[in-house]
């Protein structure tokens, strides 16, 4: 009897650990049957193409979350990347403007990282401040309207980036896949990569084992800024225009995807690959909903709902875990509830 | 660091904390007078106060959350919008039911936040962010991205007109209603923080949560109440902003989360929790208003003002946490 129960528990735990693969499989198994036109090669190419932006942004964001911090600037940074790539093209050419955009993203990340580690401001608060500053800069740069390629436009690169080389895979998708694979490889198989997990899991232990945690936190923020800028820049190169609110919904989508993908909000645990797959799952789901004729406002609601549910689930799991380890943060509450009535405070 | 510089930073820190925000307000008044002759006129100063009354009301609520060591309530803007939209929607049943519906909306959102952050101890930033997207989604979906108008929803009952005149209503035909509400909130907030058991427990929770839990403070209830107060203040602010703009829409209250935290932090409530005062928060609100007034007089547009606001916010947060550590008061 107990054996049976244990087996079920461990099965459920395994399902939870690998939930993103299950969800991905479910979405791609169900959607072709309910949503008309979901399963066509054309539509699947669209799904892959539209996951690129958030998947690239999710790489750095996951890294920051693994370090136990949060980067709220990603949306603004990716818009910055897209705008600089497009806006500077007439002056610097494509490679130059791309490089400047990525450097600007990295600079934003560096500032965030230094504020968090040197001034020891909590990362939510620090990035909330820098996000406001960035948004102001973006609006001034673009005068509040969209920026597009001016002068004799050359759309050959944009066409190349968006056209499938082999069925399903456009160059932009391939670049994104390569970036995700590279990041995942570094995190899994190299020593500095593993150190990020140690820094996020227990900063003190990391310090004692000879790692400089501040350096890794700054590094994570720089990667996050540069990654967001790369995502935005690639998007800008293939779309040839960018609006100031390009990244507005990105923050929520990426946070939701990263956490659904199994990265712990408390740090020390996570995977870039799973975040990217979660982005793909979300994109495919919303694509299917569109085909089903759901209004687009519902997307915000569902993304919020999914995030809320996963956050609740994680919190409950964390509490069970603490209890199992013998730590009981709510001990006083428990005792009070069990105490006889006359002992209660009046 | 040498003895003298330590002493210097310590006394500077002490000064920063004691004179606090009102020293800064006097300073900025002086700067303003230098910048423009139009600045130190009764009309201009009254306008400034008028422009930050709503922010003050919201900030008093957010101050409780920050004081409890939970940084900020990012669901403030959508709580404001949702309360306003609900109030307008319920105008068909009359003026008072509409106000009650608005407050009930805030209370509901606050209770959910309280349950999640207080009892389940979810990360407050991620949770309130999720909550803001949830309520935003609900609003945009149910009202299909439309704005709703009090005079239409109120019908012939006259409730619509009462609602739109709410913000401009003057108590004793002199003092604007939002001013009265702000004063009441500030006094009540000050009283609750300093003179009640809840206030003392909140201070303990903010400065040392594990100690608070050990001494028997009911953490879920104490932290939860802070979030409920924040949501209630936001819903009052939301009803008033809807009355002012004469339209119920999902984007009402945008940016109030950041502004409120900025005011609260400017006012000397530490982000690490457990330190600060309501008087300081009022000072912070006033400071923000004066700052944007001066920038406007200087001809700086709203977007550039955003940059200045963000920079001031980061500078204040950074300097205050730095000074607190120099004084050995904090290990954040």
XYZ file of C-alpha atoms in Angstrom, chain A residues 22 26 32 39 45 92 104 137-138 140 150 165 177 186 204 207 245 251-252 255 264 275 306:
23
model
C 4.721 17.424 -20.909
C 0.252 18.406 -24.891
C -3.739 20.509 -34.484
C -0.666 21.956 -37.968
C 7.008 28.172 -39.203
C 26.968 52.805 -39.238
C 24.161 49.298 -25.377
C 15.169 57.525 -23.261
C 13.301 55.323 -25.750
C 12.771 60.682 -26.549
C 14.891 55.345 -43.912
C 16.301 27.469 -45.375
C 18.503 27.738 -31.445
C 28.064 26.674 -21.014
C 27.840 32.429 1.283
C 32.090 32.898 -1.343
C 6.046 49.520 -26.914
C 8.388 41.050 -19.500
C 5.290 39.181 -18.411
C 8.738 35.743 -16.549
C 13.237 28.707 -9.185
C 12.806 28.427 -20.582
C -0.714 30.548 -15.860
